[in-house]
Coordinates of C-alpha atoms in Angstrom, one line a residue:
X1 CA -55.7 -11.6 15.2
X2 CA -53.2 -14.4 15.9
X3 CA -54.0 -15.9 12.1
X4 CA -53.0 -12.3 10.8
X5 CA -49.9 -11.9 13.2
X6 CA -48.8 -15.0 11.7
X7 CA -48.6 -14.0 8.3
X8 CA -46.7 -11.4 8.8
X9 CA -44.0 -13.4 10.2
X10 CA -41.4 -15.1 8.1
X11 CA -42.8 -18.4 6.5
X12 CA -39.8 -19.9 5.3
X13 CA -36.4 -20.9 6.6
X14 CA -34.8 -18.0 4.5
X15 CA -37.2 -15.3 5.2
X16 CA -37.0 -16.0 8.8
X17 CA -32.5 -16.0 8.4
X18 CA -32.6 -12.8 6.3
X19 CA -34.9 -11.3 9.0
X20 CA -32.6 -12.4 11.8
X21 CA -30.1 -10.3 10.1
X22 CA -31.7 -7.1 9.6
X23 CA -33.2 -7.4 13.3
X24 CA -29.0 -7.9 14.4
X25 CA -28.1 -5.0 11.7
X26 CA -30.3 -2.8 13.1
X27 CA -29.4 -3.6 16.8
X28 CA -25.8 -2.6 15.7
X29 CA -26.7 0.1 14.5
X30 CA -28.6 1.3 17.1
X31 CA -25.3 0.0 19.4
X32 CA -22.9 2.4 17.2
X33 CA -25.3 5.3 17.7
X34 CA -25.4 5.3 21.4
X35 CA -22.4 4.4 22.0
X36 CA -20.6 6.3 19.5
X37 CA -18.2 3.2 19.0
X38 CA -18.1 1.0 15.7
X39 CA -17.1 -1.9 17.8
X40 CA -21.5 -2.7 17.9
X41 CA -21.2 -4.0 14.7
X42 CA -19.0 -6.9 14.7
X43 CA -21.6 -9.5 15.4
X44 CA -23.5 -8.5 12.2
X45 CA -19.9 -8.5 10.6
X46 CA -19.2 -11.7 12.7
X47 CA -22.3 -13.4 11.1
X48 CA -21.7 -12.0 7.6
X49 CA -18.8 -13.7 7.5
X50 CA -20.2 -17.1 8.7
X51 CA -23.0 -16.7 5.8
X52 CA -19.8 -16.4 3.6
X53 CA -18.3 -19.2 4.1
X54 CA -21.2 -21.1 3.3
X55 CA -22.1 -19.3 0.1
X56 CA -19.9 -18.0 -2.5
X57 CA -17.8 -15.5 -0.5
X58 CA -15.6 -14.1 -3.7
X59 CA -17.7 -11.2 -3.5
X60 CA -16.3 -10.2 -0.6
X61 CA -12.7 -9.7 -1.6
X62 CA -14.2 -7.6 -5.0
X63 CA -16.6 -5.5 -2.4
X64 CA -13.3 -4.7 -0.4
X65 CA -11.2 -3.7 -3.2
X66 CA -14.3 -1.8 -4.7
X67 CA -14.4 0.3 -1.2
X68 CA -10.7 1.0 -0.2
X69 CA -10.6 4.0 -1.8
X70 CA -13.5 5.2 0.4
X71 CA -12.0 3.3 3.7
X72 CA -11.6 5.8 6.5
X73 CA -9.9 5.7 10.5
X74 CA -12.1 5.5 12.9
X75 CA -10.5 6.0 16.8
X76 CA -11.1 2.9 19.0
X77 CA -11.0 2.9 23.3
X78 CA -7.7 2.8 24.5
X79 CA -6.0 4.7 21.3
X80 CA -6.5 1.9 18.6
X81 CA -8.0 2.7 15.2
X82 CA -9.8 0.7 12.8
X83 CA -10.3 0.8 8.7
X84 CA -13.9 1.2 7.9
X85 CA -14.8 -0.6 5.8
X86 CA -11.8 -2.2 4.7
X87 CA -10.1 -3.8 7.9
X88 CA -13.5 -5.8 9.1
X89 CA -13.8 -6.8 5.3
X90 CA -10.3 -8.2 5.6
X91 CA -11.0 -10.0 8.7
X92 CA -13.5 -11.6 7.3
X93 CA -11.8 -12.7 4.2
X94 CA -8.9 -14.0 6.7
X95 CA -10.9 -16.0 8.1
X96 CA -12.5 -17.3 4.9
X97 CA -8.8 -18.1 4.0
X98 CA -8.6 -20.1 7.0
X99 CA -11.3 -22.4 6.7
X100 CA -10.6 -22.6 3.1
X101 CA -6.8 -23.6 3.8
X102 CA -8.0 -26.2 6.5
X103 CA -10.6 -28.0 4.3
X104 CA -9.0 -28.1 1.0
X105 CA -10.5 -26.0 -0.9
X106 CA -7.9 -23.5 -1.2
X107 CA -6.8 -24.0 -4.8
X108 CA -3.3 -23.0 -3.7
X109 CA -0.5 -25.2 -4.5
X110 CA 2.5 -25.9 -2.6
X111 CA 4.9 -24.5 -5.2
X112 CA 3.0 -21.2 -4.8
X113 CA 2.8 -21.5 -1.2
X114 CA 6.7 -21.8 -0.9
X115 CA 7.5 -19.9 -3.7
X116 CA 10.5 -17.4 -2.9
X117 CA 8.7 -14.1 -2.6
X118 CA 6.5 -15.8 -0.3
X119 CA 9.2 -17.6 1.8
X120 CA 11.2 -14.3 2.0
X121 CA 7.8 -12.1 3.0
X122 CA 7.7 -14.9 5.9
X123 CA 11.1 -14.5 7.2
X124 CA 10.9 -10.4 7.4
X125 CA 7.3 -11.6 9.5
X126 CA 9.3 -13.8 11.3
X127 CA 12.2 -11.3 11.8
X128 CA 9.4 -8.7 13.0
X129 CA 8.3 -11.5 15.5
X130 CA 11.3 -12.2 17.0
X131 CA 11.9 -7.7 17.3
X132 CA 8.7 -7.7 18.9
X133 CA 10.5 -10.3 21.9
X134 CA 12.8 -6.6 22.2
X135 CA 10.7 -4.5 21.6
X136 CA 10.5 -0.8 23.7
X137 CA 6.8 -1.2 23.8
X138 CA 5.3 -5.1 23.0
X139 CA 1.5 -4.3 22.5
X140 CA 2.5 -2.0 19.8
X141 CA 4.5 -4.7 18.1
X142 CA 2.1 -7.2 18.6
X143 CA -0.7 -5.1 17.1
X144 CA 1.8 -4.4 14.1
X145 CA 1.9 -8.3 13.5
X146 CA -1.5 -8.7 13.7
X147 CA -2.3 -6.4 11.5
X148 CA 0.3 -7.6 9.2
X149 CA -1.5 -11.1 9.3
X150 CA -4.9 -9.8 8.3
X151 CA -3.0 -7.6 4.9
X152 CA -1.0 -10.5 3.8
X153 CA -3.7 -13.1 3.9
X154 CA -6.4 -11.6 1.8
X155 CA -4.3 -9.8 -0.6
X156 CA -1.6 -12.1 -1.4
X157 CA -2.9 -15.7 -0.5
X158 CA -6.6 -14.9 -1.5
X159 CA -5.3 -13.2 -4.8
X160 CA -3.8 -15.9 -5.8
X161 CA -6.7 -18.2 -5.0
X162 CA -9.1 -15.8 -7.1
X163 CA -6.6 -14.9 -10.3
X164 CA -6.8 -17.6 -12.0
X165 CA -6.6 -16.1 -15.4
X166 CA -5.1 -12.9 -16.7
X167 CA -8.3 -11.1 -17.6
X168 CA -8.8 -11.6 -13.8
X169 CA -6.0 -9.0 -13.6
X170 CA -8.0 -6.1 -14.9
X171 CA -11.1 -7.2 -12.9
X172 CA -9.2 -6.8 -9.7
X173 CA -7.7 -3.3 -10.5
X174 CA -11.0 -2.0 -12.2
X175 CA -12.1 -2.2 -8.7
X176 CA -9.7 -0.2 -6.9
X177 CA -9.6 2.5 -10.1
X178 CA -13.3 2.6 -9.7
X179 CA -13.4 3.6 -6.4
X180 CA -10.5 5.6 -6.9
X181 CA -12.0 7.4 -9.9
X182 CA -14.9 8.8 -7.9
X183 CA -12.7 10.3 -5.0
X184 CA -10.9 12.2 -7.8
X185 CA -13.9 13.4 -9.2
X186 CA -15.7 14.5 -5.6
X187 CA -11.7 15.9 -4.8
X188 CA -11.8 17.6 -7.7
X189 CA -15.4 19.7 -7.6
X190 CA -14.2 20.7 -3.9
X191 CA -11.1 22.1 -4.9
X192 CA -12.4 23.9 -8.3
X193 CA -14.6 25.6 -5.3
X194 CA -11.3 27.0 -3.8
X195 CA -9.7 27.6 -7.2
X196 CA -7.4 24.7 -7.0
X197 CA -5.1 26.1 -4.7
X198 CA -2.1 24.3 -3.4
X199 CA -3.0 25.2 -0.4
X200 CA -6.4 23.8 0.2
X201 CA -5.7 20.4 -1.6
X202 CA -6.0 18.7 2.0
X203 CA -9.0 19.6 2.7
X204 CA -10.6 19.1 -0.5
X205 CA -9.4 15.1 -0.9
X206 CA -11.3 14.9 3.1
X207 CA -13.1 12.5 3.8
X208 CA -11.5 9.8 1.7
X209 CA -8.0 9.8 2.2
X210 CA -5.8 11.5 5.4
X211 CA -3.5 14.0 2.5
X212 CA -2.8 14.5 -0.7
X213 CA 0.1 12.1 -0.4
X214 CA -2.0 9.4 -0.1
X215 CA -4.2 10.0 -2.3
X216 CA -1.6 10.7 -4.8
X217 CA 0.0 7.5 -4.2
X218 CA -3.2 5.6 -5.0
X219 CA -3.6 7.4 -8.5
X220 CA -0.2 7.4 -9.6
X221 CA 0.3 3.2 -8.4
X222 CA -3.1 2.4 -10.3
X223 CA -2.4 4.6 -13.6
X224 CA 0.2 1.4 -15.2
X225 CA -3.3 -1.2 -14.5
X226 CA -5.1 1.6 -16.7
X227 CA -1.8 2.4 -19.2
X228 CA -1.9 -1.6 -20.0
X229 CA -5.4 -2.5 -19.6
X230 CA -6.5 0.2 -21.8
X231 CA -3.9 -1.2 -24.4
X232 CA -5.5 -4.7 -24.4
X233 CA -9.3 -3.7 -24.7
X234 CA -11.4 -3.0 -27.4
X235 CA -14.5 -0.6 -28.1
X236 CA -16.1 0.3 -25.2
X237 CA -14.1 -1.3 -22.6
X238 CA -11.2 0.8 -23.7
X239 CA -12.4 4.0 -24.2
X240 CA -13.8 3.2 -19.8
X241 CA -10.3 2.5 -19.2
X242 CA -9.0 5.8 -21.2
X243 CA -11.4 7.8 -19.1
X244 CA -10.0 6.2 -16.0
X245 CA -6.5 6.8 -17.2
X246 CA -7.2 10.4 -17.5
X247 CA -8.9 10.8 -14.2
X248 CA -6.6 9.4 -12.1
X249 CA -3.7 11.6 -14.0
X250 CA -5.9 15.1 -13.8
X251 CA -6.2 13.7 -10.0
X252 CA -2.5 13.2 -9.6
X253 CA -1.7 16.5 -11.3
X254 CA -4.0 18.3 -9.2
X255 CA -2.4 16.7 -6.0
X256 CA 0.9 19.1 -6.0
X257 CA 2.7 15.9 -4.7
X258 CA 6.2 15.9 -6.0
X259 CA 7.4 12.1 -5.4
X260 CA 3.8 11.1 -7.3
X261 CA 4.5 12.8 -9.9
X262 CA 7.8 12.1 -9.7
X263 CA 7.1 8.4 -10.2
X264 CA 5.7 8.3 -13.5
X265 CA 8.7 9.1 -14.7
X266 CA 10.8 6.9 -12.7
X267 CA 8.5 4.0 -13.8
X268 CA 8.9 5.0 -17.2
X269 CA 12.6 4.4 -17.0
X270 CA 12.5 1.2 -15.3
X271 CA 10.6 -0.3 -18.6
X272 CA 13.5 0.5 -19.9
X273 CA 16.2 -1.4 -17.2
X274 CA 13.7 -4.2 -18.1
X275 CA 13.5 -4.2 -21.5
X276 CA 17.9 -4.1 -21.4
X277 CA 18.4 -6.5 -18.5
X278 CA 19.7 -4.0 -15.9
X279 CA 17.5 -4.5 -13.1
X280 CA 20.6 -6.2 -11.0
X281 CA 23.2 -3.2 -12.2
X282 CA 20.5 -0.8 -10.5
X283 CA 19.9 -2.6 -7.6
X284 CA 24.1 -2.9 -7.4
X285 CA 24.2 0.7 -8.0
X286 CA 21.6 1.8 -5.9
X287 CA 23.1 -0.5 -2.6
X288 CA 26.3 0.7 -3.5
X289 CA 25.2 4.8 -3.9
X290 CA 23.3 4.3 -0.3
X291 CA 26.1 2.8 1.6
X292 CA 28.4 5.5 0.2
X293 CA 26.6 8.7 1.1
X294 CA 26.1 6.7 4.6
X295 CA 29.5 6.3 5.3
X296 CA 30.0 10.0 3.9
X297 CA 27.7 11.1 6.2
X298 CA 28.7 9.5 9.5
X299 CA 32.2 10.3 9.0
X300 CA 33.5 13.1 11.1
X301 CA 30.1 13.5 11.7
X302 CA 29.3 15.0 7.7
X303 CA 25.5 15.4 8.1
X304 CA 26.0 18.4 10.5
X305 CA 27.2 20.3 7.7
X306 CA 23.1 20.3 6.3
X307 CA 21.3 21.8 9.2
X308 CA 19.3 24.1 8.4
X309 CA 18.8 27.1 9.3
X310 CA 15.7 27.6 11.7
X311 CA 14.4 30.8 10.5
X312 CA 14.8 29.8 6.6
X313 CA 12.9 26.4 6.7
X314 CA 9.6 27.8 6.3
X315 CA 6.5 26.1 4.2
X316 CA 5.2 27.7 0.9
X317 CA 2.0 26.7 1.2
X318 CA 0.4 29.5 -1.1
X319 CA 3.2 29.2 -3.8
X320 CA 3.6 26.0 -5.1
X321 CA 6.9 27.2 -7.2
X322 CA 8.0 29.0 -4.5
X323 CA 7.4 25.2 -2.7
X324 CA 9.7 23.6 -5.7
X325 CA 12.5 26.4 -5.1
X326 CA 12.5 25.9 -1.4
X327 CA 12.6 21.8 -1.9
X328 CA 16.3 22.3 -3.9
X329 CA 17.7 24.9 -1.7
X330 CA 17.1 23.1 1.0
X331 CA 14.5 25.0 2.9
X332 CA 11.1 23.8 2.5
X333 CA 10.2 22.6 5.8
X334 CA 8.4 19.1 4.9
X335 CA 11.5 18.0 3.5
X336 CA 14.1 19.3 6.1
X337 CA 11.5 17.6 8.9
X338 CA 12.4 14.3 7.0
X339 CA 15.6 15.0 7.6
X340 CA 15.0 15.7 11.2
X341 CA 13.8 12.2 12.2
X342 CA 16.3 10.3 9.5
X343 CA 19.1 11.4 11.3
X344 CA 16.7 10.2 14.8
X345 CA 16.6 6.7 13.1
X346 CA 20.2 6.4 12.2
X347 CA 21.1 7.3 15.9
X348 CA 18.6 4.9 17.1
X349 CA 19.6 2.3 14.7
X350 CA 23.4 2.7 16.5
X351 CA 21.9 2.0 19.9
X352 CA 20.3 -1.1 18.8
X353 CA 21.6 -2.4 15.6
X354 CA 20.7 -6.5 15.9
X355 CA 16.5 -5.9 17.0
X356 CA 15.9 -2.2 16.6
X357 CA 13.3 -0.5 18.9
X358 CA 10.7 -3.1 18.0
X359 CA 8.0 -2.8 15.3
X360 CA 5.6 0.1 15.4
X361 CA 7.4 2.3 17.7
X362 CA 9.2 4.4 16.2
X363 CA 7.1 7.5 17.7
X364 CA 7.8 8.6 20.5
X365 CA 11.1 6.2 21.1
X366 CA 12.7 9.1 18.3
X367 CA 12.4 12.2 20.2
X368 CA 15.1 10.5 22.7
X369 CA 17.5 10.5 19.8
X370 CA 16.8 13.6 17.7
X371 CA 19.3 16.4 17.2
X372 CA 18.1 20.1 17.7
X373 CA 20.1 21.6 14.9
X374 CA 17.7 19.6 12.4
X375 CA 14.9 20.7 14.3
X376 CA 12.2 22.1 12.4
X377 CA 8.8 24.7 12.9
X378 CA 6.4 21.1 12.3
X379 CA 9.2 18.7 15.1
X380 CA 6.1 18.8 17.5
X381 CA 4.7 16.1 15.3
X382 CA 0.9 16.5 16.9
X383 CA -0.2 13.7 13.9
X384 CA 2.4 10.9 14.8
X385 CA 3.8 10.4 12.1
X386 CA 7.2 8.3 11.4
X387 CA 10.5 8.4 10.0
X388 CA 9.0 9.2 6.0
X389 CA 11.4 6.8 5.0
X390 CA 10.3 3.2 4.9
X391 CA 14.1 1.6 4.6
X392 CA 15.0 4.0 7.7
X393 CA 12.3 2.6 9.5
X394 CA 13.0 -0.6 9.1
X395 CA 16.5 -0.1 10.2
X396 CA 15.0 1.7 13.4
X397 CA 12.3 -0.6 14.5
X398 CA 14.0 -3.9 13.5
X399 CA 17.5 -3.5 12.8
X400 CA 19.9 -4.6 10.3
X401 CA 18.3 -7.9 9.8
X402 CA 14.5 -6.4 9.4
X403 CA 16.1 -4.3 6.9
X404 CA 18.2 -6.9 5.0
X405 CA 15.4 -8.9 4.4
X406 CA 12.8 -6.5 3.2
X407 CA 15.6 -5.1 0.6
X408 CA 16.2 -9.0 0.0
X409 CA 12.3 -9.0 -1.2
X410 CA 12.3 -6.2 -3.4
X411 CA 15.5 -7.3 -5.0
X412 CA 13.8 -11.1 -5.2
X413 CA 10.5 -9.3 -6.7
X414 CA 12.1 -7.2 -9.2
X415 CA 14.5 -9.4 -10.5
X416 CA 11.5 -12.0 -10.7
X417 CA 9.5 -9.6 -12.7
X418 CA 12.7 -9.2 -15.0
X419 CA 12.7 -12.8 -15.7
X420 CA 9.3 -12.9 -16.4
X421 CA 9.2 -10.0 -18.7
X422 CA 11.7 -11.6 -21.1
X423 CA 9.7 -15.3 -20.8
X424 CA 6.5 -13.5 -22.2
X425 CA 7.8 -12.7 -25.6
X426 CA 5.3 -13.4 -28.1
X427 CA 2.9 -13.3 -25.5
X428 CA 1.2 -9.3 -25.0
X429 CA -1.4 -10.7 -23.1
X430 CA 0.7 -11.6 -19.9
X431 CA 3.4 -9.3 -20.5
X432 CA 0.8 -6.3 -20.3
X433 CA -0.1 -8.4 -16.9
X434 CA 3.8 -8.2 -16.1
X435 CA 4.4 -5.0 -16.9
X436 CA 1.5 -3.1 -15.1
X437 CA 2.2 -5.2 -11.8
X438 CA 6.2 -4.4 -12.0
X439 CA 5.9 -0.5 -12.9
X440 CA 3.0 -0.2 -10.0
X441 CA 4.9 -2.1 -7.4
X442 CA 8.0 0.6 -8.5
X443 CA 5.5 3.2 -8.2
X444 CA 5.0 2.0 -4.6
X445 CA 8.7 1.6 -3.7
X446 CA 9.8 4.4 -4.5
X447 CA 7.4 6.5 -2.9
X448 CA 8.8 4.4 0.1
X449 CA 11.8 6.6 -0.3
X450 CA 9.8 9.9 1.7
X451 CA 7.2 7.8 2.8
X452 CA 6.0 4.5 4.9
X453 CA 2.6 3.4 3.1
X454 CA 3.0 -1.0 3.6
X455 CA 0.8 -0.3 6.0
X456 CA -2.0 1.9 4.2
X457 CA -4.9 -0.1 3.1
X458 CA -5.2 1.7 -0.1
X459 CA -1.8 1.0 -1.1
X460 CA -0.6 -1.9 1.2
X461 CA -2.9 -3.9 -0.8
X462 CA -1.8 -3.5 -4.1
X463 CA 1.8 -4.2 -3.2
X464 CA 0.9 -7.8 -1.9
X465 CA -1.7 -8.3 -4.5
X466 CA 1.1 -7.1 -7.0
X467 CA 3.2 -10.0 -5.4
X468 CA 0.5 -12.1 -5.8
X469 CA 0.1 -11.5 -9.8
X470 CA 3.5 -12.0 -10.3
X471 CA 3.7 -15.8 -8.6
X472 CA 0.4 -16.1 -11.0
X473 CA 2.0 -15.1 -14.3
X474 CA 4.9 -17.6 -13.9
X475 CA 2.1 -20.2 -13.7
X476 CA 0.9 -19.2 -17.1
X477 CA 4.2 -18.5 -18.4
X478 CA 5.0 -22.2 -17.7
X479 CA 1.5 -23.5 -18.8
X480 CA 2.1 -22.1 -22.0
X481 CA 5.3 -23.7 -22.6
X482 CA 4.4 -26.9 -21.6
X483 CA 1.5 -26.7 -24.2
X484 CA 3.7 -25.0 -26.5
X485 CA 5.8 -28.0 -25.8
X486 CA 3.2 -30.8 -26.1
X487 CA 2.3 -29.6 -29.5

């Protein structure tokens, strides 16, 4: 009997580790289940990490870009919420960052490490730090500079430890786009079911995403990576990334989400500010066209003059047309709510222009500062939501200097990607690279106009990875002039 039970033990070292694990899996899981919180299965994510470090943990960062599309909130004890999968995955990559960093292994260099995008991405962090010291409620703050900690590490710093070559590029947004592709198609057969009605697109892009906003953003910042991979592959690789190209723009036209849309365009045209050297006239112009209609609208007190009218802002939600009509005149309630908690965070803003309210508390600190004849049918706000306005936000929650330095790194990024552009002549390869990282990060700020989405883990990511690619291609840009150079 004891000669039998022994066989069916583990004999070796590794059978006897990879039944440790599923005997700890299993415990989590059991933990989840009767407790109904995910918080049982950190030790298995705990010792998956430690098994990382050891092995080959590049997997890792591929297996969390594979799954973001499919990441989903789960409510933690005490009104926190978690990621799953993505925000353990990241966790873990942080902390393979770490170890990596403090052995030597890193493969980063220090010009990439003090390059200027990353220097200015540490002072807004730093600016955020020193907000939180003011900050209306601190363990919101602090929880917002945590969190920023665990996005900037694995998609900017591990990024650029991983991308080491171009075609490295379209490995790490084939991931995304393949996660991606599959929501559209499970959105899609759910909301044929309902005839694709504007009105039920909500519900049908469940469980993957929170609205169709975000998962409009996703498709529309991922369609330049298929545009420009598509355009550099051959046979059978391209005709994948033309079937990806035209799933994520059936899922984007099925969305009914204006900006998304919206951005294509807007993208379009800023290949063109590239291609004629005018991304510093439309930065100048757009500074310039935002402090105007500020001042225009805090004189005499201007904005009053676009309340609306109470009974009139009313949502179309079985029309989308009608929805369009209502958007221009003014009356479509989404967009008049906007306006609602803009004018909140300009108000709040003058209360405390040097540190703002601190970051990550914008609700409820707004409702102190709101004006009723904005007010709106949705002002409730029952899903705390923000300012849908990223710039305004950072004006509310960190003041003038929060804001001053985030527009200091877009300006720093775009006019980077600019200069870069023009070095890759001659070179398609890495200005297909350039181009698809600079059109998806516009993508991404411009939906920041009527949205805050830094902080969404399916689009968060691929503005700090788009960072990342960026301080990449200068490397190659400059390796290939100095062979250039050398022969």
């Amino acid at each position: 009997m004891n000669a039998r039970l022994a066989r069916l033990l583990p004999q070796d070292a590794d059978q006897r580790a990879f039944a440790a694990f599923v005997l700890l899996l299993l415990g989590g899981g059991a933990t989840v289940l009767l407790s109904g919180s995910p918080l049982g299965l950190l030790p298995v994510v705990a010792v998956l990490g430690l098994g990382v470090l050891v092995v080959d943990w590049r997997w890792v960062y591929y297996l969390l870009l594979t799954t973001l599309a499919f990441s989903r909130e789960l409510p933690l004890p005490g009104g926190l919420s978690l990621d799953v999968p993505s925000e353990p995955l990241m966790l873990v990559l942080l902390g393979c960052l770490g170890v990596a960093m403090l052995t030597g292994r890193s493969g980063l260099t220090r010009r990439e490490v003090l390059h200027p995008l990353v220097l200015v991405l540490g002072l807004t962090l730093l600016w955020a730090g020193v907000s939180t010291l003011f900050s209306v409620d601190t363990g919101k703050s602090v929880k917002y500079l945590l969190a920023k900690s665990w996005y900037i590490g694995p998609f900017l710093f591990v990024t650029l430890m991983l991308v080491r070559r171009p075609a490295d590029v379209w490995r790490v947004a084939a991931c995304h786009a393949f996660g991606a592709s599959i929501t559209v198609l499970s959105t899609g057969l759910r909301h044929a079911a309902t005839g694709f009605s504007f009105d039920t697109i909500n519900k049908a892009v469940q469980p993957f995403y929170i609205n169709h906003v975000i998962f409009a953003t996703v498709l529309a910042l991922l369609l330049p990576y298929a545009f420009y991979a598509q355009r550099g592959s051959r046979g059978r690789t391209r005709l994948l990334w033309r079937g990806v190209m035209g799933l994520l723009a059936f899922g984007l036209l099925i969305s009914y989400t204006r900006a998304s849309v919206l951005s294509i365009p807007v993208a379009a045209l800023f290949y063109v500010v590239l291609r004629l050297r005018l991304t510093r006239w439309v930065l100048v112009g757009a500074v310039t066209g935002a402090l105007g209609a500020g001042l225009y609208f805090v004189k005499e007190n201007n904005f009053m003059l676009y309340a609306p009218d109470f009974e009139k802002t009313i949502f179309n939600g079985q029309n989308f047309e009608k929805h369009l009509e209502a958007t221009y005149k003014l009356e479509d309630v989404s967009g008049m709510e906007r306006v609602y908690r803009w004018v909140a965070a300009v108000r709040m803003l003058a209360d405390k222009p040097l540190t703002g309210s601190g970051p990550a508390t914008f609700y409820p600190e707004y409702k102190r500062y709101t004006v009723k004849s904005f007010r709106t049918y949705v002002s409730d706000n029952p899903e705390k939501s923000t300012t849908h306005n990223y710039f305004l936000l950072q004006l509310a929650e960190q003041g003038l200097p929060g804001f001053a330095l985030f527009v200091v790194l877009l300006a720093t990024t775009l006019l980077f990607a600019e200069n870069l552009y023009h070095r890759t002549l001659g070179r398609p390869e890495l200005r297909r690279v350039v181009l698809a990282t600079t059109l998806s990060l516009v993508v991404i700020i411009f939906h920041l106009l009527l949205n805050e989405l830094i902080e969404v883990d399916k689009i968060g990511s691929f503005f700090f990875i788009g960072l990342a690619i960026l301080i990449r291609a200068e490397h190659w840009v400059d390796e290939e002039h100095q062979l250039a150079e050398a022969d």
